[in-house]
Structure formats: C-alpha cells, structure tokens
Coordinates of C-alpha atoms in Angstrom, one line a residue:
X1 CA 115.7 109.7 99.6
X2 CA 115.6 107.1 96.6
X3 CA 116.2 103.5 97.0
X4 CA 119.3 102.6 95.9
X5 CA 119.6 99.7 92.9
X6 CA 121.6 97.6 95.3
X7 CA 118.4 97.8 97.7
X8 CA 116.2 96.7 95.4
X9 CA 118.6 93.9 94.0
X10 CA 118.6 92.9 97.9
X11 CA 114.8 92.7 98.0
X12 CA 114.9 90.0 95.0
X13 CA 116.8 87.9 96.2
X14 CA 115.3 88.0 99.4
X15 CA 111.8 87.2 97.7
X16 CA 113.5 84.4 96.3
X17 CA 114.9 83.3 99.9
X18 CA 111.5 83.4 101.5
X19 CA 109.5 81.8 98.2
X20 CA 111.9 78.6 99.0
X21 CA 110.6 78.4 102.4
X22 CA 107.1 78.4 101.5
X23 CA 108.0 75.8 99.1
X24 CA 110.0 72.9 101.3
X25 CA 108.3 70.1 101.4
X26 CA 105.9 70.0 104.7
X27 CA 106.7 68.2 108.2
X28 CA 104.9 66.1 109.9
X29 CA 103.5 69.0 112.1
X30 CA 102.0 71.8 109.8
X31 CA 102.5 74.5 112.5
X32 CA 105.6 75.6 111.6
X33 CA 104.5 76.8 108.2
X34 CA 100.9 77.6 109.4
X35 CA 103.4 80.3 111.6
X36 CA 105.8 81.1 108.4
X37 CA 102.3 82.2 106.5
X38 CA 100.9 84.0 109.8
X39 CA 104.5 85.9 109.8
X40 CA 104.7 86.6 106.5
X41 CA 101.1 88.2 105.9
X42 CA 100.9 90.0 109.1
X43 CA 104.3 91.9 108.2
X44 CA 102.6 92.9 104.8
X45 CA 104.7 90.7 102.4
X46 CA 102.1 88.0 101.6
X47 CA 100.9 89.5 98.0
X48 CA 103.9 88.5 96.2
X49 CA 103.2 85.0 97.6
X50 CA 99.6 84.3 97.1
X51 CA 99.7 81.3 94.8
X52 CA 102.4 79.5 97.1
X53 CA 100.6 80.4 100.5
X54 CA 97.3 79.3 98.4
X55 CA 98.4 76.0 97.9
X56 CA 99.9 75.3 101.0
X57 CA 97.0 76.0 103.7
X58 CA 94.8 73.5 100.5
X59 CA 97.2 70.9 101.6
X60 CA 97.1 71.5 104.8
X61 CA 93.3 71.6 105.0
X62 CA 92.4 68.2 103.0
X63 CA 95.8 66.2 104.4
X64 CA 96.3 67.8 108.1
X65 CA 95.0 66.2 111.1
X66 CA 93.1 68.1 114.3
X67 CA 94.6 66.2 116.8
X68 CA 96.5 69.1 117.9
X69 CA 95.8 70.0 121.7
X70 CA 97.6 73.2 121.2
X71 CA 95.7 76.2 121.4
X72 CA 97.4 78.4 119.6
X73 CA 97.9 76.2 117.1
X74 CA 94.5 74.9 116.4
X75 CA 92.9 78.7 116.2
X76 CA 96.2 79.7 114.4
X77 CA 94.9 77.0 111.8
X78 CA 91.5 77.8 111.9
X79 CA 92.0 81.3 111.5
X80 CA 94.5 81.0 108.7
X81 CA 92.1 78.4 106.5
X82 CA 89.2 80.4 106.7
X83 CA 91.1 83.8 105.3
X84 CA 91.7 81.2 102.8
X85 CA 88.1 80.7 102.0
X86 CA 88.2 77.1 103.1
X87 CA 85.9 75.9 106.1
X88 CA 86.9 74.4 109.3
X89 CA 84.0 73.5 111.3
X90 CA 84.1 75.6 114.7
X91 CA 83.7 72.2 116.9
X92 CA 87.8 72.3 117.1
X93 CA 87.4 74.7 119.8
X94 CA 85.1 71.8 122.0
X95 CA 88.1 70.4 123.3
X96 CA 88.7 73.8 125.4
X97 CA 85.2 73.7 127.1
X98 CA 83.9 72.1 129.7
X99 CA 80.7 70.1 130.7
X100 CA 79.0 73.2 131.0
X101 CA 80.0 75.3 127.8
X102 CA 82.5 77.4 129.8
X103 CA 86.1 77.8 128.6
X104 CA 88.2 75.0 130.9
X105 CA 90.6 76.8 133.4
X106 CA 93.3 74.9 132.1
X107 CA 93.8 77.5 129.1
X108 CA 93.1 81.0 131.6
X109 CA 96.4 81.3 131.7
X110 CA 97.8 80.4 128.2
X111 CA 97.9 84.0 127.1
X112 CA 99.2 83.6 123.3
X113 CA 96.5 80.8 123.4
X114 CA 93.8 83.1 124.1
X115 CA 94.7 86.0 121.4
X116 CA 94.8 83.4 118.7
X117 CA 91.7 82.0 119.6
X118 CA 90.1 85.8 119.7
X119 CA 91.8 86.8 116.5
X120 CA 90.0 83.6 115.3
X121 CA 86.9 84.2 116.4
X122 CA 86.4 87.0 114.7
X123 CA 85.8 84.9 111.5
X124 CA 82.9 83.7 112.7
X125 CA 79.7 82.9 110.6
X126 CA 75.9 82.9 112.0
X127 CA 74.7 80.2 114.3
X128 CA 78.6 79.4 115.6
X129 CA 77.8 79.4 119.4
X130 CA 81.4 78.4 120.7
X131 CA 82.8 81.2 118.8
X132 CA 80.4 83.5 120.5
X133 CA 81.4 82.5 123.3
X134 CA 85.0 82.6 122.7
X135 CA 84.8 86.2 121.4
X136 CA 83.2 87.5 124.7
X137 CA 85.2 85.4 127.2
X138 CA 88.7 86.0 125.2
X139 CA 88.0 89.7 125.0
X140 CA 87.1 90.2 128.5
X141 CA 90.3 88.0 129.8
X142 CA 93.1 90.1 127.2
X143 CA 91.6 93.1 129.0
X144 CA 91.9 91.3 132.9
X145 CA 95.6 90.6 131.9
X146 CA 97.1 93.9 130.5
X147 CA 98.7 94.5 133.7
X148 CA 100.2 91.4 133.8
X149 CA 102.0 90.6 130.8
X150 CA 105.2 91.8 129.1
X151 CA 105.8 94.9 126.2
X152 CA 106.0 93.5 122.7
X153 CA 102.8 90.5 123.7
X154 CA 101.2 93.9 125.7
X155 CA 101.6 95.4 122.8
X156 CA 99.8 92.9 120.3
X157 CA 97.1 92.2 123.1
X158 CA 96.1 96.1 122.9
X159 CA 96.3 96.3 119.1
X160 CA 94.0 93.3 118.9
X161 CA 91.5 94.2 120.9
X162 CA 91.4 97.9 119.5
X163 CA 91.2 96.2 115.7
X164 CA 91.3 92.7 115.1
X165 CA 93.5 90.9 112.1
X166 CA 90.2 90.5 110.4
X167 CA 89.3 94.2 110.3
X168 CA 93.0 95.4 110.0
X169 CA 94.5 97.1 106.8
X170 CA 97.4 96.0 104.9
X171 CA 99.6 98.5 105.6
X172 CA 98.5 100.0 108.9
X173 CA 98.5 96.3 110.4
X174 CA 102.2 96.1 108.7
X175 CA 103.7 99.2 109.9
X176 CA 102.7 98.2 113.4
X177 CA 103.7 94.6 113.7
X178 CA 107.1 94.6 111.9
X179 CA 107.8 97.0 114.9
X180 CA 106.6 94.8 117.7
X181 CA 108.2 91.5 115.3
X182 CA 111.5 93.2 115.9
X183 CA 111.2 93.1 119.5
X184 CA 110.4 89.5 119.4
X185 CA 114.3 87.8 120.4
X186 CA 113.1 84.9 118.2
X187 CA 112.5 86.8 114.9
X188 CA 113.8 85.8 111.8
X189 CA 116.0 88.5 110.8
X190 CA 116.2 87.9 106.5
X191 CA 112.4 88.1 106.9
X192 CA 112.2 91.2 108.9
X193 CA 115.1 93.0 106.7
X194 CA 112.2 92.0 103.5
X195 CA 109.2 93.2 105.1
X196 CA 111.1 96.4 105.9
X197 CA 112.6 96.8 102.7
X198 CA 109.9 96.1 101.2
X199 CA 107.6 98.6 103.1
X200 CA 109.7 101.3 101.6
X201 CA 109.8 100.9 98.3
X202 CA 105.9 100.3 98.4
X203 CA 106.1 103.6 99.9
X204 CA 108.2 105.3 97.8
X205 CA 106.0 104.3 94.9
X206 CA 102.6 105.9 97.3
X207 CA 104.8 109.3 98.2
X208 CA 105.6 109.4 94.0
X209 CA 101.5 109.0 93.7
X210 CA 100.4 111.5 96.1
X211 CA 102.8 114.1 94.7
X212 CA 101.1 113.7 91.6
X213 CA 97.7 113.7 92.7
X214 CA 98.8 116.8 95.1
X215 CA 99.3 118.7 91.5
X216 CA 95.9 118.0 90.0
X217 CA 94.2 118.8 93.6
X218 CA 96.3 122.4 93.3
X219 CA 94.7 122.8 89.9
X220 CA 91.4 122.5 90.8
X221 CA 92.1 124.9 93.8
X222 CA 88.7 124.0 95.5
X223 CA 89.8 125.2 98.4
X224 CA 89.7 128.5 97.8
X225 CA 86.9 128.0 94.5
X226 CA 84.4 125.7 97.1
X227 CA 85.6 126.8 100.7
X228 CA 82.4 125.2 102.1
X229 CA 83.6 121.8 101.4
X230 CA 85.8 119.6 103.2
X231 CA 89.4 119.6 101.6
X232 CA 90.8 116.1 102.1
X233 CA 93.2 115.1 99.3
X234 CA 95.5 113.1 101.2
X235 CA 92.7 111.6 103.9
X236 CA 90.7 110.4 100.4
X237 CA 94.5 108.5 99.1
X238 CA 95.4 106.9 102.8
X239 CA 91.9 105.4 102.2
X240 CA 92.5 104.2 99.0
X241 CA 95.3 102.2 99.6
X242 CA 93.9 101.0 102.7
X243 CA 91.9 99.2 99.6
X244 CA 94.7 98.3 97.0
X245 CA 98.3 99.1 98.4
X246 CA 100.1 96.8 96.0
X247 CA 102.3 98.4 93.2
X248 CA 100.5 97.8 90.1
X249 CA 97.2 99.3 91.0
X250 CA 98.8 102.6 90.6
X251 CA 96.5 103.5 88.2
X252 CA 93.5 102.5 90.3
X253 CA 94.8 104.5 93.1
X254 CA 94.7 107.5 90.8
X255 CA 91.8 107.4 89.7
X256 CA 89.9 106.1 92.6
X257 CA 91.5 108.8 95.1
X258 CA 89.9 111.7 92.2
X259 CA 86.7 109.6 92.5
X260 CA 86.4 109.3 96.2
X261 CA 87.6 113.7 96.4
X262 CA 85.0 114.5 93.8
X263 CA 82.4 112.4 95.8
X264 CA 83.1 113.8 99.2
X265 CA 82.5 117.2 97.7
X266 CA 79.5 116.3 96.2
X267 CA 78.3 115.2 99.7
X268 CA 79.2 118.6 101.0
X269 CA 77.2 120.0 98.1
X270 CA 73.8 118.5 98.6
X271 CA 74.3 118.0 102.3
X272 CA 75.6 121.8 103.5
X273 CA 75.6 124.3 100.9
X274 CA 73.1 123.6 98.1
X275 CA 69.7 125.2 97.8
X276 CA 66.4 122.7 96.8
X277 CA 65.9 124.3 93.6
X278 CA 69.9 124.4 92.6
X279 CA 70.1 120.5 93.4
X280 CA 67.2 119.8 91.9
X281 CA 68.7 121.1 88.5
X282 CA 72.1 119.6 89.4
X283 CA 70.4 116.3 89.6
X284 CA 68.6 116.3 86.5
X285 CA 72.0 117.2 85.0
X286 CA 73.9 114.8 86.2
X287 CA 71.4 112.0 85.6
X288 CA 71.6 113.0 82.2
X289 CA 75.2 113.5 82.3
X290 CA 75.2 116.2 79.7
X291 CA 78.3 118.8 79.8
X292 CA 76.1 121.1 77.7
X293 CA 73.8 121.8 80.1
X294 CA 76.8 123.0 82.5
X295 CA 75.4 127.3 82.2
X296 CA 71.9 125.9 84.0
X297 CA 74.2 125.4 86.9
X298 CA 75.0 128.1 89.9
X299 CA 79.3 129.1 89.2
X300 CA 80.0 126.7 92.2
X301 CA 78.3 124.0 90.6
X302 CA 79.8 124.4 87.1
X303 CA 83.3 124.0 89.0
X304 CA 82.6 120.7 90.3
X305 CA 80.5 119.4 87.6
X306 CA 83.4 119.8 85.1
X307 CA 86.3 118.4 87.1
X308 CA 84.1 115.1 88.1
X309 CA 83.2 115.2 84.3
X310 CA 86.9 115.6 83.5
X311 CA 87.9 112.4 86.0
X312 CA 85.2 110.0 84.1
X313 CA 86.8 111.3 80.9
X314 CA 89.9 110.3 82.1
X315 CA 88.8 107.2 83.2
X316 CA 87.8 106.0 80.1
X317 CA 91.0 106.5 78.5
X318 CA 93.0 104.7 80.9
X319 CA 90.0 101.5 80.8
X320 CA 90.5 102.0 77.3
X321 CA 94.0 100.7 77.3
X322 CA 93.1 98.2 79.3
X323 CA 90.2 96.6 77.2
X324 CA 87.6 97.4 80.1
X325 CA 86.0 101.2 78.6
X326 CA 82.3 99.3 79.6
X327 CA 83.3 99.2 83.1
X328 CA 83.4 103.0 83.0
X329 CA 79.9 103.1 82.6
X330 CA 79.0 101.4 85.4
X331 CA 81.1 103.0 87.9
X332 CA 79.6 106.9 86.1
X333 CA 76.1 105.3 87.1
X334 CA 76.8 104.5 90.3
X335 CA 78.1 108.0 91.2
X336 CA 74.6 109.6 89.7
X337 CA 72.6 107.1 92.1
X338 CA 74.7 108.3 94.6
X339 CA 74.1 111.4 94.0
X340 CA 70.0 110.5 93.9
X341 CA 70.0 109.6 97.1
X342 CA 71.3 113.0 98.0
X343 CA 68.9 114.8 96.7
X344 CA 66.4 112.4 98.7
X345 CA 67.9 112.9 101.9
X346 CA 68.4 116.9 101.4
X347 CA 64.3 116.8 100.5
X348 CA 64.0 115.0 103.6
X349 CA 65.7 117.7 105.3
X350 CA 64.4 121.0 103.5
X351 CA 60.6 119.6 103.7
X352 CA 61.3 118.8 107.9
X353 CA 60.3 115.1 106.3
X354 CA 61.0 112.1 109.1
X355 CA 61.3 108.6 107.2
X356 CA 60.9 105.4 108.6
X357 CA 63.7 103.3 108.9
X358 CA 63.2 101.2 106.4
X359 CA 62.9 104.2 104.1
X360 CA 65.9 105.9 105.8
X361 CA 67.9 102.1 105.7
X362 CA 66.9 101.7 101.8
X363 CA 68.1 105.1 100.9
X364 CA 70.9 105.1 103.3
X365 CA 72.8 102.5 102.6
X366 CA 73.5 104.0 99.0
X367 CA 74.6 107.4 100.4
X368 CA 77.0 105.9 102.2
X369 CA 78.9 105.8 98.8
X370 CA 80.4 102.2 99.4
X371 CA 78.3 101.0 96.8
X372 CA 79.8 103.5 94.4
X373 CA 83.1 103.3 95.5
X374 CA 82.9 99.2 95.4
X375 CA 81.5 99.7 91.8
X376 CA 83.9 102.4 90.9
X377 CA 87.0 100.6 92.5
X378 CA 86.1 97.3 90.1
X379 CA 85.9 99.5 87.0
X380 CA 89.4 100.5 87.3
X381 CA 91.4 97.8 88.7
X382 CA 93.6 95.7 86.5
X383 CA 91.6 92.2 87.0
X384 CA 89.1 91.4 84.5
X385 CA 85.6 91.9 85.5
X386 CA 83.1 90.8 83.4
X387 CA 79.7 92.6 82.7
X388 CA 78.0 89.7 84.2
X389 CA 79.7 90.0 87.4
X390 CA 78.9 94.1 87.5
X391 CA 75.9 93.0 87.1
X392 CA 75.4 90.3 89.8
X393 CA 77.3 93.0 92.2
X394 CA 74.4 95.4 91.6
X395 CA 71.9 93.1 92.3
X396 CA 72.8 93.7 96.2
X397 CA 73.8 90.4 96.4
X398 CA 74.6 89.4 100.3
X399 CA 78.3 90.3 100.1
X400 CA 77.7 93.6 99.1
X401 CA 74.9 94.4 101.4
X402 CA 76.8 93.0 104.5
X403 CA 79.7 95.6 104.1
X404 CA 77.2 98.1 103.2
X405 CA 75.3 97.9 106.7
X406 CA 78.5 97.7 108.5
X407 CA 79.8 100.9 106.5
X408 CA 76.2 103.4 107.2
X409 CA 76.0 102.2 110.5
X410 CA 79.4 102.7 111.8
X411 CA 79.3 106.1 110.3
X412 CA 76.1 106.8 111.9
X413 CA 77.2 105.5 115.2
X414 CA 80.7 107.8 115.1
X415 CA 78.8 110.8 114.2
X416 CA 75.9 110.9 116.2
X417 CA 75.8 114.0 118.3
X418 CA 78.5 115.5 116.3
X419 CA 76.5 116.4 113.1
X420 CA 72.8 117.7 112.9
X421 CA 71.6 115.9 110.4
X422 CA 69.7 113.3 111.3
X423 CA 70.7 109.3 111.4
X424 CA 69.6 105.4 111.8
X425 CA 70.3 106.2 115.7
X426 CA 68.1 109.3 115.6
X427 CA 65.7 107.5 113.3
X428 CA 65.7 104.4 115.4
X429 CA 65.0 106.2 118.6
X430 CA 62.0 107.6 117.0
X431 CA 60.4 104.5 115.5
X432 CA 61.2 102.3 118.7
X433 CA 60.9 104.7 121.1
X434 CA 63.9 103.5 122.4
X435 CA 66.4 105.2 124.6
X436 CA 70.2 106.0 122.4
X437 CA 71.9 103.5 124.5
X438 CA 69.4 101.1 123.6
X439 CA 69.6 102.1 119.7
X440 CA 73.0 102.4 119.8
X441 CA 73.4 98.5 121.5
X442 CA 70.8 97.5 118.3
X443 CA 72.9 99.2 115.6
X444 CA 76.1 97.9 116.9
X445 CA 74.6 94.1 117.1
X446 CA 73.3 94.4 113.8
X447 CA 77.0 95.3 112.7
X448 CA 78.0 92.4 114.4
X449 CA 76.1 90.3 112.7
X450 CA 76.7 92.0 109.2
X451 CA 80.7 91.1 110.0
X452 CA 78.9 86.9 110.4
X453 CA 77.2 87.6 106.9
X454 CA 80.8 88.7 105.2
X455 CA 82.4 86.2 106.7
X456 CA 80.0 83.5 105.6
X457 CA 80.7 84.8 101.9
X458 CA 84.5 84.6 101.9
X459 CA 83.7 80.8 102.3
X460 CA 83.8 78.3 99.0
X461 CA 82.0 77.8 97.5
X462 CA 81.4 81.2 97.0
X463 CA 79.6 83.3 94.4
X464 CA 82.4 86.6 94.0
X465 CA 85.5 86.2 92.5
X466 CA 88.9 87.2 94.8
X467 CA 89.2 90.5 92.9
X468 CA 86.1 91.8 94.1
X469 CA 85.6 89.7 97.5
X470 CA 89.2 91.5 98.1
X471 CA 87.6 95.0 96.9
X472 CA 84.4 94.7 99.1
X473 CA 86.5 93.2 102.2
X474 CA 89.2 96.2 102.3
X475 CA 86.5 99.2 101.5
X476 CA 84.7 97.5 105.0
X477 CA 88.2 97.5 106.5
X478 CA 88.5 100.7 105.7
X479 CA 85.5 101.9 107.6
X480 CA 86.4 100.3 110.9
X481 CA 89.5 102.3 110.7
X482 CA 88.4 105.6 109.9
X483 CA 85.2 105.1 112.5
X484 CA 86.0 102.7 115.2
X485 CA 86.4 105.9 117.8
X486 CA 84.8 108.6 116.1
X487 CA 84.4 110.1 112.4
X488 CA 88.5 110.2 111.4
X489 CA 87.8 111.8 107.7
X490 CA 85.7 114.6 109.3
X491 CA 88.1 115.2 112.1
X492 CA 91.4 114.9 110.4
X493 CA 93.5 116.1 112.8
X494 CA 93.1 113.1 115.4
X495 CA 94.6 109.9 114.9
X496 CA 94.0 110.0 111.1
X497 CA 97.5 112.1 110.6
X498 CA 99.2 109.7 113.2
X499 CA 98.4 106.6 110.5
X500 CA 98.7 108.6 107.4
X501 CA 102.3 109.5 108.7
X502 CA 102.9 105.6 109.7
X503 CA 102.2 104.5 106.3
X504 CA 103.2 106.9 104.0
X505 CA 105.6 109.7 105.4
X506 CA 108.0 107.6 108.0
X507 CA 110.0 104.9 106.6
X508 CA 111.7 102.1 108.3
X509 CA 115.4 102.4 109.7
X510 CA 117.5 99.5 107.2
X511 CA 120.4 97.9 108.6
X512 CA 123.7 98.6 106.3

C-alpha cells in the first residue's frame, strides 16, 4: 500500500517538531539531550539530523562537566562523544572501582547503569584497561540477571549482548528498538509516530528498489544459465543497505547490490565450478578487461563475463552524471584483484598447496571482497571522493585493514567445519600446532582487537573523511550480522529471512 500525501506531509512537520528540540538552548544538566540524541539515533531517525546532533555533543564535549556520579549518564556521554569522533579519556569510569580495580558493589545492582556502561565499552581503543574490564564484568552480570529483570529492559539486555550498538545496523537496530521504545510507558509518542512513519516510507522507497533489481536478476536468469552458483538477489540488497539505507543512495544501492551478485558468483566460479586451465584464461581476460576476447571463454563464463561487463558499463554512465566517471576505474580494478586472489587460492587448492599464514592472511584478506566492496561502494556514492583519497584507501591504511581482519576472520570462524576448503582456523592449527579451540580463542582475540584499531580511527583527528569512515564502519557492521552465529548468506534460510522480512517486507502498524 502507498503512503498517502497526508502521511508524508505528517512526517515534515514532525521533522520540524523534533529539529526544534535538538535546537533549545541546553540546561544546566546535558543528560536530557545526551538521551534525546540516544533516542533519536537508536530509533533510526538521526540522518536527517546529523549537523544539529553534530553540534550539540561539540558543545557538550568542550563546555560539559564530568562531575556526574550517574552511571548511566556518564557512559551514556561517553558512548555518545566517541560515535562522535571526539575523545573522552576512559578514567570517567575510575569513580565506579574500587581500591583493587574491581567494579564497587554499589553499581551491581543498577541494571540500566550497567548496559550503558557495556554498550560503551565497546568503543574501546588499545591499552584502555578499565574498559576491559568493564566489558567482561558487564557482560557476565547482564547474563546473571536475565532472570531477574522485567520484558521491554529483558528485552534490550538480550539484544545487547547478542550485538552491541556499536556493531548494530541502521535499520535492523531500528526495527527492533522502536518496538521495545513503545513498550517503554515514558515514551515520547510524536517521536515514536516519526520513527515509525518514517521507517515506512524508507521502506517503501527499498521494496520500489528491489522490485527493480528483481527484473534485471530475472533477465540474467542465472539460476537456471549458472545452477552451480548461489542465487542470492535479495540476501546481496538486505546487505547493501545494511551499508547505506538512506533515500538518496538509491543509485548506490543499485548498482552496489549488481556488484556484490556478480562478485558472489564469481566466488562460486573460481571456488566450486571452474577448472585450472578455464580460470586461468578467465583471469588473464579479466585483468585485461577486454570484451573481445569473450569466445576464449567456456559458455558459462561468457554469461557472467558479459553481465559483470554490462554493470561496470553501467556504472560509468550513472558516475558520469555525477562528475565521478574516474571512480569507476578504481572500483573495476578492485574487482580484477579480487578476482586474482581467486585464482591464487583455487591454485592452492588444485596443486594440494598449504600456505603459511601469512601467505594465506595476505591473500586472504582481499578475497574476502571487503576491499572491493569498500572501493566499489566509494565509487558510487553521491559524496565526493577525490583520487587522492582512493588512493590513500588503497594503501591499506589502518582503517581499512582493521575491518578487513574482522570481516576474513569472522567468515572463517562461521564456516569452519561447514565448507571444505581450507581456512586461517585450519591454517592456524597447522602452523601452531594448536588445538581448534585454541585457534579459534586466537582468531577471535585478534578480532577483538581489530574492533580497538577501528575504533581508534573514528577518533579526530583522524585521517578518512565521514563518507568513507561511514562506508568502512557499516560494510564491518555488516559482517557481524550476517556471521555472528554462523555463515547467514550461505545458509539463507535461518535467521537471514527473519531480518530481511523485519526491514524490508513488514511495516509498522500507524495510529490514525
């Protein structure tokens, strides 16, 4: 069903309602607007406030004192700043511990207290003991008191603990909380009526997308020309806008969602179907991206090779419009190193070859395809982004190769044991001579400490620009998601349907 004009008149003038809020002038205690911006981000509304919300957590952070002895409040603050990019030293927590570094008993049982303070201490950076500290002692207390505490708070506890604010997506973290804000007998109803109203039409605009994109993927009919490969249309659009959900990167979305399809086949190509000799002429094709060459290829080939030729083709007519045709160019090379590291790992496999894992690290980390997609993703939004920052970003700058460690090794982690190739658990094993459980504790503390290094680089100064922090931040996001308990693109029919329904099939219920 459409959205009415009325509706959408509604939602502008509700905008306008909560814009004035952000904008009256500040008390003398800054929590109430530190909890206006915590509402009105968590219920998926804070994009088309950005400059105000911006602004407001600056003043708070160079005018507001840290005398509060609130909890809540104080990791509330902290958390909220450093999403900002701004730093607040960690030593606000000190006042909670004891002579002997332990959390004081006065705060055990100060249960919204605690969840702040664990959503906050997931922004920590390397070296930041207390938060350490914080993290283990509030996650093993939220799990104690599950039993104990009521349905809407039980509710957030569980969702926290499953996936943190930090790690959450836009949308899925929307969908859930407006539900549990509405059970809240304190809620502000014109702000829960926006962030529902809202949700909708941002959907409407995503069903509109998909149908679209459902046409081209009908075209192509790989299911039926390239049954080997996995057919995931939909799975490959829920994860782009897991990356940019807002209305005007519609374009983005379309062409990102043929990028990421065409890529996953291409993995399915090299990794389950292809012979040595036909890849190692589909390589040298696509390095030289020459369409002329196309008859060389086996008839399977020839079928993807034109439609990812057709997509980069496309792409550069819609950069074109937009002044950014040399960003094409970098997001096409990205895909053929992609695609080179393939071909490496399938030699590996055909020649029975066992790397070491460095080797495997190196070669991995670019088959995971975040690089690509990061590089891709930047080529086709509508921010400006200059040659020199393409550049920087493939220099493997920090930022980039934080997310890309926690993106290889959470996929390698969900889908050990459930696929025979080999991985950085198998290859660790090997090298260490390790037991899994001890590779798998390894892998999972380097992951940890890859989330420290991405934090550390949301942090001003800071050498990326917001555009492609954002990009590099959501694609990581992203992963957590789809691999936090067990590969959700490869097995699609777990809870990956549940959230695709959430966000884009099931609207909210509006109030007449």
């Amino acid at each position: 069903m459409e959205i009415s004009v009325a509706r959408k008149e509604e939602h502008e003038r509700q905008k306008g309602e909560i814009r004035n809020l952000l904008l009256q002038s500040d008390e003398d205690d800054s929590t109430p607007k530190l909890e206006l911006i915590d509402l009105i981000q968590r219920l998926g509304v804070g994009y088309y406030f950005e400059k105000e919300i911006g602004k407001t957590l600056r003043c708070i952070h160079d005018t507001d004192s840290t005398k509060n002895n609130d909890l809540r409040a104080v990791a509330l603050r902290f958390r909220l700043l450093r999403e900002e990019g701004l730093h607040v030293p960690c030593d606000v927590f000190s006042k909670f511990v004891d002579e002997e570094g332990n959390f004081k008993e006065s705060i055990k049982n100060d249960v919204e207290g605690i969840l702040s303070l664990y959503e906050a201490s997931n922004y920590a950076v390397d070296g930041e003991e207390i938060l350490e500290k914080a993290l283990e002692f509030c996650s093993s207390h939220l799990g104690s008191l599950i039993t104990n505490i009521n349905n809407s708070l039980l509710t957030r506890v569980k969702d926290a603990l499953n996936i943190p604010i930090r790690k959450t997506l836009n949308r899925l973290g929307a969908r859930k909380f407006i539900s549990v804000y509405e059970e809240d007998d304190s809620h502000n109803q014109k702000l829960l009526n926006f962030a529902k109203l809202d949700f909708n039409l941002v959907q409407k605009i995503h069903q509109k997308e998909l149908s679209h994109l459902t046409r081209w993927w009908k075209e192509l009919d790989f299911a039926n020309k390239l049954p080997f490969a996995r057919d995931r249309l939909v799975e490959c659009y829920f994860w782009i806008v897991g990356v940019h959900f807002e209305p005007h990167y519609g374009i983005a979305r379309k062409l990102l969602t043929k990028v990421i399809y065409m890529g996953s086949v291409l993995d399915d190509i090299y990794d389950v179907y292809g012979t040595l000799d036909e890849l190692t002429i589909y390589t040298t094709i696509l390095r030289r991206w020459d369409i002329s060459a196309i008859d060389q290829l086996p008839p399977y080939m020839r079928i993807h090779f034109k439609a990812l030729f057709d997509v980069y083709v496309e792409m550069e007519d819609e950069m074109g419009k937009l002044g950014k045709s040399y960003a094409v160019e970098y997001g096409k090379a990205e895909m053929i190193r992609m695609a080179e590291m393939y071909f490496k790992e399938a030699e590996w496999s055909f020649k029975g070859y066992k790397p070491s894992m460095e080797e495997y690290t190196k070669v991995a980390l670019l088959s995971s395809g975040y690089v690509m997609l990061s590089v891709n993703s930047l080529a086709v939004i509508n921010d400006p982004i200059s040659k020199e920052e393409f550049d920087w970003v493939l220099s493997e700058p920090p930022l980039l190769m934080a997310s890309s460690i926690i993106t290889r090794l959470m996929d390698d982690l969900a889908g050990y044991g459930g696929e025979e190739k080999l991985s950085a658990v198998h290859y660790y094993m090997l090298e260490y001579g390790v037991s899994k459980e001890e590779a798998f504790a390894e892998l999972r503390k380097q992951v940890k400490n890859a989330w420290k290094d991405l934090n550390k680089q949301r942090l001003e100064p800071r050498e990326a620009s917001v555009p492609i922090l954002t990009c590099v931040d959501n694609f990581t996001r992203v992963i957590v998601v789809m691999y936090s308990d067990g590969n959700a693109y490869d097995n699609s029919k777990t809870k990956t349907k549940d959230m695709i329904k959430s966000v884009l099939v099931d609207p909210f219920m509006l109030s007449s």
